[in-house]
């Protein structure tokens, strides 16, 4: 909490596993909003028989790079023409 306070954080997003050790009172006392991220990626090809959600993003990046960006809901930035 010290680091969050030092940098003036007002919101904290954590992975879902942290819900077992993060105490909501820490954030309430520091007036910092907090939430848990839900990892729900679209199905993509993986080794094995079925899609396993919730795995590391590294698998997607290594298996589908550079096409991995299409699985994110992010604006794609391109370099201006030279």
C-alpha positions as MATLAB code, in Angstrom:
seq = 'XXXXXXXXXXXXXXXXXXXXXXXXXXXXXXXXXXXXXXXXXXXXXXXXXXXXXXXXXXXXXXXXXXXXXXXXXXXXXXXXXX';
ca = [
       0.000    0.000    0.000;
       2.934    2.298    0.595;
       3.942    2.344   -3.050;
       0.362    3.000   -4.169;
       0.092    5.905   -1.764;
       3.474    7.354   -2.766;
       2.528    7.444   -6.448;
      -0.929    8.841   -5.677;
      -2.854    5.823   -6.957;
      -6.633    6.109   -6.892;
      -7.457    2.739   -8.484;
      -5.840   -0.706   -8.354;
      -6.527   -3.674  -10.639;
      -5.282   -7.086   -9.572;
      -5.333  -10.574  -11.024;
      -8.065  -12.903   -9.741;
      -5.755  -15.035   -7.591;
      -5.072  -12.079   -5.300;
      -8.603  -12.211   -3.926;
      -7.347  -14.855   -1.504;
      -4.774  -12.585    0.145;
      -5.762   -8.957   -0.522;
      -7.809   -7.430    2.263;
     -10.422   -4.898    1.179;
      -9.820   -2.856    4.337;
      -6.328   -1.966    3.078;
      -7.844   -0.196    0.100;
     -10.768    1.314    1.982;
      -8.442    2.873    4.556;
      -6.240    4.317    1.776;
      -9.279    5.527   -0.249;
      -8.121    3.510   -3.251;
     -10.721    1.814   -5.440;
      -9.824   -1.758   -6.351;
     -11.091   -4.564   -8.523;
     -10.079   -7.951   -9.845;
      -9.442   -8.464  -13.529;
     -11.227  -11.324  -15.245;
      -9.214  -13.082  -17.897;
     -11.585  -14.028  -20.685;
      -9.750  -14.278  -23.965;
     -11.342  -15.467  -27.190;
     -10.603  -19.091  -28.033;
      -7.488  -19.553  -30.137;
      -5.538  -22.596  -31.229;
      -3.403  -24.178  -28.544;
      -1.534  -27.460  -28.312;
      -3.838  -30.130  -26.941;
      -7.398  -31.248  -27.512;
      -9.353  -28.278  -26.142;
      -8.978  -24.581  -25.399;
      -7.777  -23.762  -21.884;
      -8.762  -20.254  -20.784;
      -6.804  -18.443  -18.089;
      -3.346  -19.513  -19.224;
      -0.432  -17.140  -19.517;
      -0.530  -14.515  -22.238;
       2.901  -15.799  -23.270;
       1.348  -18.850  -24.919;
      -0.804  -16.670  -27.153;
       2.109  -14.403  -28.020;
       4.491  -17.251  -28.870;
       1.938  -19.314  -30.783;
       0.325  -16.511  -32.790;
       2.776  -13.626  -32.991;
       2.310  -11.253  -34.840;
      -1.347  -12.268  -35.287;
      -1.854  -12.294  -31.507;
      -2.938   -8.620  -31.540;
      -6.233   -9.568  -33.182;
      -7.246  -11.325  -29.936;
      -7.111   -8.077  -27.963;
      -9.678   -5.331  -27.892;
      -6.983   -2.691  -28.265;
      -6.461    0.005  -30.851;
      -3.607   -0.987  -33.121;
      -1.064    1.762  -33.653;
       0.865    1.780  -36.871;
       3.844    3.844  -37.867;
       3.085    6.747  -40.210;
       4.129    6.210  -43.823;
       7.665    7.358  -44.527;
];
